[in-house]
Coordinates of C-alpha atoms in Angstrom, one line a residue:
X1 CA -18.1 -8.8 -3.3
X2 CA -21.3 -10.3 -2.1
X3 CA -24.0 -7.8 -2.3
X4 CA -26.3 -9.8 0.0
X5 CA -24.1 -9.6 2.6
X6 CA -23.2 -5.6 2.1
X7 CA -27.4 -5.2 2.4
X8 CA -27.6 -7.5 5.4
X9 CA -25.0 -5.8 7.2
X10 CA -25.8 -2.0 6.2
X11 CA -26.7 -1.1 9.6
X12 CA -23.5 -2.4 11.5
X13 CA -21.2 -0.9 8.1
X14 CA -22.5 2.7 9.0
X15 CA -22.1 2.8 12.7
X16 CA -18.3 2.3 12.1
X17 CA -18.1 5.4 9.4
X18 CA -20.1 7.3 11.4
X19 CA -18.2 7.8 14.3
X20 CA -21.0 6.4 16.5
X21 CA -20.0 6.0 20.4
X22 CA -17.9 3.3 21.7
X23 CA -20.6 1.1 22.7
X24 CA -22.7 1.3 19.0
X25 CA -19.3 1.0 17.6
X26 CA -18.1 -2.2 19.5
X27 CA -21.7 -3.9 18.6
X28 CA -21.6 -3.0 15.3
X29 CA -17.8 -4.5 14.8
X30 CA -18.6 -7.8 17.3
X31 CA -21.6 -8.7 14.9
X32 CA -19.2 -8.2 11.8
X33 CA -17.0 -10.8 13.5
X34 CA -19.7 -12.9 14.6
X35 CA -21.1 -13.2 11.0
X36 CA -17.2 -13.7 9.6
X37 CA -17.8 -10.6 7.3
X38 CA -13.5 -10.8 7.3
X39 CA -14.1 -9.3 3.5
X40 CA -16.4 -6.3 5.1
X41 CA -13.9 -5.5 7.4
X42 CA -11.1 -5.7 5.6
X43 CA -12.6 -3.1 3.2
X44 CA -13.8 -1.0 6.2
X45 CA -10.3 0.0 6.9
X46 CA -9.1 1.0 3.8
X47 CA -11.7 4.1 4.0
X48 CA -13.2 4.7 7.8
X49 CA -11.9 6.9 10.0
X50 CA -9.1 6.1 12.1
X51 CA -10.7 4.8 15.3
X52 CA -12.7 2.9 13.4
X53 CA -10.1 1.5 11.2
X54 CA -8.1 0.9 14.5
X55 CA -10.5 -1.2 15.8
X56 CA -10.8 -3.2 13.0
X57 CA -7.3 -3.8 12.7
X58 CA -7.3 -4.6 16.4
X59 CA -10.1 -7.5 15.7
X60 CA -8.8 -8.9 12.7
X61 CA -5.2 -9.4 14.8
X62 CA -7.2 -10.7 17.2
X63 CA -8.7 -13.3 15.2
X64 CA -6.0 -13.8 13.3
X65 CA -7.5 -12.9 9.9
X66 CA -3.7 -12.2 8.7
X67 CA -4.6 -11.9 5.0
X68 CA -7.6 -9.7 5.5
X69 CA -4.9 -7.2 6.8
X70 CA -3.0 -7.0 3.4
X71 CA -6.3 -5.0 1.7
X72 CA -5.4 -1.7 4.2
X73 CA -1.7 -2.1 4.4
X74 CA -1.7 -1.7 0.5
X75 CA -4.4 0.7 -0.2
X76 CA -5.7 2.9 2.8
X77 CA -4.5 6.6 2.2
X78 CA -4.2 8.9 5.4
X79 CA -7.5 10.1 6.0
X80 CA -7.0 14.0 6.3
X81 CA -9.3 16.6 8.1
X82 CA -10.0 18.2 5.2
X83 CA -9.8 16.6 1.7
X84 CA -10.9 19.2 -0.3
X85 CA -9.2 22.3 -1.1
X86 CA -11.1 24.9 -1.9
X87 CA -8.5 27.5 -3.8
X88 CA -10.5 27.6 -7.1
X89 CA -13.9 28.8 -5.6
X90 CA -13.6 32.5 -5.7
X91 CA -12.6 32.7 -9.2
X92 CA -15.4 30.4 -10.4
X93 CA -17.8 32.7 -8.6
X94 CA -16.5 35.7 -10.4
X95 CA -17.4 34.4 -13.3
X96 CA -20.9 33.4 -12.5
X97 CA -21.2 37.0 -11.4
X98 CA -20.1 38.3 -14.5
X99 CA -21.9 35.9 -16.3
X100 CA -25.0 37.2 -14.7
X101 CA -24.0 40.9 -14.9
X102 CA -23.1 40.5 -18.7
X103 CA -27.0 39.5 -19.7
X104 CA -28.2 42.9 -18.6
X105 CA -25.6 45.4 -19.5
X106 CA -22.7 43.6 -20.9
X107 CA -18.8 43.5 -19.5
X108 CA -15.4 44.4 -21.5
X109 CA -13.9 41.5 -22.9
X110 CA -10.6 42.2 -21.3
X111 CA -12.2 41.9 -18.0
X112 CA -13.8 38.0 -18.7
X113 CA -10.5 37.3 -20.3
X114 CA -8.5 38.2 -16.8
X115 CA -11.6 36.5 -14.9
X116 CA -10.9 33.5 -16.8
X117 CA -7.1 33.4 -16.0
X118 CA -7.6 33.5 -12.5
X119 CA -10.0 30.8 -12.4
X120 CA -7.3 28.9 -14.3
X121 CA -4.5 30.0 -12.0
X122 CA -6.7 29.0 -9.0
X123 CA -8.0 25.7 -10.5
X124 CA -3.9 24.9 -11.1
X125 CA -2.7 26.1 -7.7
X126 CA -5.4 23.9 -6.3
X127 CA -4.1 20.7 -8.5
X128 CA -0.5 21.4 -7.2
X129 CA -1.6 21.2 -3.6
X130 CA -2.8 18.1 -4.2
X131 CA -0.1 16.8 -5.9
X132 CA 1.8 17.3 -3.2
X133 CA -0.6 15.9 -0.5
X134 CA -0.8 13.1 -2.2
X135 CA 3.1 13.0 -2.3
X136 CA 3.3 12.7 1.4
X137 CA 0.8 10.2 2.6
X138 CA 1.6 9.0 5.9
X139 CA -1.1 7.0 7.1
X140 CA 0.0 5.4 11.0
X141 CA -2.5 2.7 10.5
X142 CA -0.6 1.0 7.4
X143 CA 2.7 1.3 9.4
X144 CA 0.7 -0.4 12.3
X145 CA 0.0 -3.2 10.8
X146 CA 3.0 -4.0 9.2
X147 CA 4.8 -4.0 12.6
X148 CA 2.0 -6.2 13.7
X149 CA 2.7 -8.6 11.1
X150 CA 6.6 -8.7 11.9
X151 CA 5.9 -9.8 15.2
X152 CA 4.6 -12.5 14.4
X153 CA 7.3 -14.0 11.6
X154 CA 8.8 -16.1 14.1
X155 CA 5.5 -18.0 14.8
X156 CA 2.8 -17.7 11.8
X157 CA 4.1 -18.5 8.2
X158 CA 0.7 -16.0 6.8
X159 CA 2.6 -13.3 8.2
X160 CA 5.3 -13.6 5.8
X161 CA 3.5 -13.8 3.2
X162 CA 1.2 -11.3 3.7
X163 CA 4.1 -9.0 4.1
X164 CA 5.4 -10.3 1.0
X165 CA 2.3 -9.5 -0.7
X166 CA 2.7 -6.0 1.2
X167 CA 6.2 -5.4 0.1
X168 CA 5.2 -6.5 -3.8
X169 CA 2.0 -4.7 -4.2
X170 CA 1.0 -1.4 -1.7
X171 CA 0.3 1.6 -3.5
X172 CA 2.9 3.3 -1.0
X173 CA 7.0 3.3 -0.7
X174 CA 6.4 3.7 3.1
X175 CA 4.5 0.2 3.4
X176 CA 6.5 -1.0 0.7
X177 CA 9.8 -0.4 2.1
X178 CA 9.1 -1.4 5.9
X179 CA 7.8 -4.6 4.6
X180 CA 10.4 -5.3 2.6
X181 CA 13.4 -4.6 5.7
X182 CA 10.8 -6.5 8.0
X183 CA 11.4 -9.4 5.8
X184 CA 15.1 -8.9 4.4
X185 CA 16.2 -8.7 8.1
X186 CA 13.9 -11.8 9.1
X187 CA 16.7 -14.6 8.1
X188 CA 14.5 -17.4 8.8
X189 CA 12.2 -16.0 6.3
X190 CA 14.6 -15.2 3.7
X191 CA 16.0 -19.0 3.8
X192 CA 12.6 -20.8 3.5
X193 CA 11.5 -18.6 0.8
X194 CA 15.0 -19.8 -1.1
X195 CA 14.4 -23.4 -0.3
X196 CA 11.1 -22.9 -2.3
X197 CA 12.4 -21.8 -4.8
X198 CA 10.6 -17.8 -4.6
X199 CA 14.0 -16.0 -5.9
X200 CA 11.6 -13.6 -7.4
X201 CA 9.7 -12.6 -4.7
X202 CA 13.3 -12.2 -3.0
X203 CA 14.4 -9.9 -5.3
X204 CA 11.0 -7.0 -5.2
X205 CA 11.5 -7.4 -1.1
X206 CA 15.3 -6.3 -2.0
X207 CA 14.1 -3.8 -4.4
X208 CA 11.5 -2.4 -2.8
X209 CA 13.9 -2.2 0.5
X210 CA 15.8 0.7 -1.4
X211 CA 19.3 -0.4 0.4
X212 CA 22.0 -2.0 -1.4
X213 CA 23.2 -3.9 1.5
X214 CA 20.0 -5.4 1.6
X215 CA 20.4 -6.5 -2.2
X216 CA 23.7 -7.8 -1.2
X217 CA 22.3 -10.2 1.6
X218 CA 19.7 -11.1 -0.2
X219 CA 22.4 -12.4 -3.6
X220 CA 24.0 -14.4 -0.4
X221 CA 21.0 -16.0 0.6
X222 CA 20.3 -16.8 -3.0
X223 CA 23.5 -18.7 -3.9
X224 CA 22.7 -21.9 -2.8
X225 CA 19.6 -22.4 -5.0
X226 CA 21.5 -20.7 -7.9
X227 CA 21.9 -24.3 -9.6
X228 CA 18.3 -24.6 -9.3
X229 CA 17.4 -21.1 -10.6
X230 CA 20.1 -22.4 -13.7
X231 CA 18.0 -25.8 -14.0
X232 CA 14.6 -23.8 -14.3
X233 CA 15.9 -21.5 -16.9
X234 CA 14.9 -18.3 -14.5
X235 CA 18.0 -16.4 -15.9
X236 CA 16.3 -12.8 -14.4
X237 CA 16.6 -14.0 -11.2
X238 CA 20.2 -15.6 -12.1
X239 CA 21.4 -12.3 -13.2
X240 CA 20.1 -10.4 -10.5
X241 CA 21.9 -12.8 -8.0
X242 CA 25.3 -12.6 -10.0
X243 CA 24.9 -9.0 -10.0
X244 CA 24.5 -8.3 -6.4
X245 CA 26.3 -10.9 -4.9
X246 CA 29.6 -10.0 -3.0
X247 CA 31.9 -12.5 -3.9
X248 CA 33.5 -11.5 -7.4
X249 CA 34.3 -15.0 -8.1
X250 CA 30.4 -16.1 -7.5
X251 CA 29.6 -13.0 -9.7
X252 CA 32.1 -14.5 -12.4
X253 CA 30.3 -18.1 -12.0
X254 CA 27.5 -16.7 -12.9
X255 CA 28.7 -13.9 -16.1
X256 CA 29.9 -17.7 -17.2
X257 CA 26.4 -19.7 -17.2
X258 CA 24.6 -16.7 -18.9
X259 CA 27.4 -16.6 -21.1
X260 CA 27.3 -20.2 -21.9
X261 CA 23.7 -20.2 -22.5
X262 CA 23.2 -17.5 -24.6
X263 CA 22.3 -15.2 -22.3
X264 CA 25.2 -13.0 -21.9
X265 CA 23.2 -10.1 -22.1

């Protein structure tokens, strides 16, 4: 991160968060673009709000900074209206009351004791609501830009791989998974990816696709580099491929290779 150029452009970085009106917004983004600040914006959508982020997105596209997209698609959360909860705060007041009340006349012990257990309770019922927040992150945005990307598989080789990079490495099944069936159905993909030799890269999209037909396909695509795989000693990948592939006499090919070299198991 180049500190210099956060400073520089400070100004133009806090009309976007800020929600400022379309026109300050739009001037703030075009002289992001006009300095290149592709890093700066990339990072602005992980965490600004959604029209913002939107924007952003919209710009990069339009520029075709591809990569830059990646940063959002595997780390922006869904930005919620309110990300606090505030469950715990009534109990933790009790106790500063009591607190207080207890230097001038003093308070039973049983009643700090059942003071205490609700502030616990609270503070726990508050973690569990989180949990489960967390558990369902939807954010549009990240969907939005992987369908972006799979537009344009037919005509811009950094779309597949940023989608690879998507399906490999977003802290969210959602992005994960659509990546991974954007690819796995994208046979023009799949192929040139086998031709260089990227079995493993194959294998987390069919993974991370969570469908075993896609698995399947994926072993068929895979057979006719398995010789290769066999000469680079990538027996992971071999196995995988054996595994999943639906002919049971390729599948019995390859039990025999691991087999004869030593690595039946």
């Amino acid at each position: 991160m180049d500190l210099e150029s956060l400073s520089k452009h400070g100004y133009s970085l806090r009309m976007l968060f800020e929600g400022m009106s379309d026109i300050e917004a739009t001037a703030a983004l075009d002289r992001l673009v006009e300095a290149e600040q592709w890093e700066l914006l990339a990072m602005i959508t992980v965490t600004a709000n959604e029209v913002s982020a939107r924007r952003t997105v919209v710009k990069l596209l339009e520029h075709n900074r591809l990569a830059e997209l990646v940063l959002p698609a595997c780390l922006r959360r869904q930005v919620r209206r309110q990300e606090v909860i505030m469950a715990g705060g009534g109990a933790r007041r009790i106790l500063r009351d009591i607190d207080a009340e207890d230097d001038e006349s003093g308070v039973p012990e049983h009643i700090l004791q059942e003071a205490q257990d609700i502030a616990q309770s609270a503070e726990a019922s508050r973690m569990a609501a989180l949990s489960r927040e967390a558990a369902i992150d939807r954010d549009a945005l990240r969907e939005f830009i992987v369908n972006e990307l799979a537009k344009r598989l037919n005509t811009d080789p950094q779309a597949a791989e940023a989608l690879v990079v998507i399906a490999k490495a977003s802290a969210f099944e959602d992005a994960r998974r659509t990546a991974a069936l954007k690819l796995a159905n994208h046979e023009m993909t799949m192929k040139r990816l086998a031709r260089e030799g990227r079995a493993a890269d194959m294998i987390v999209v069919a993974d991370n696709s969570g469908l075993e037909t896609v698995r399947t396909n994926i072993a068929r695509a895979l057979g006719p580099v398995m010789g290769a795989m066999r000469a680079q000693r990538d027996w992971a990948s071999l196995r995988w491929a054996g595994k999943h592939h639906p002919d049971p006499r390729a599948r019995e090919a390859v039990a025999e290779v691991l087999r004869s070299e030593g690595q039946g198991n």
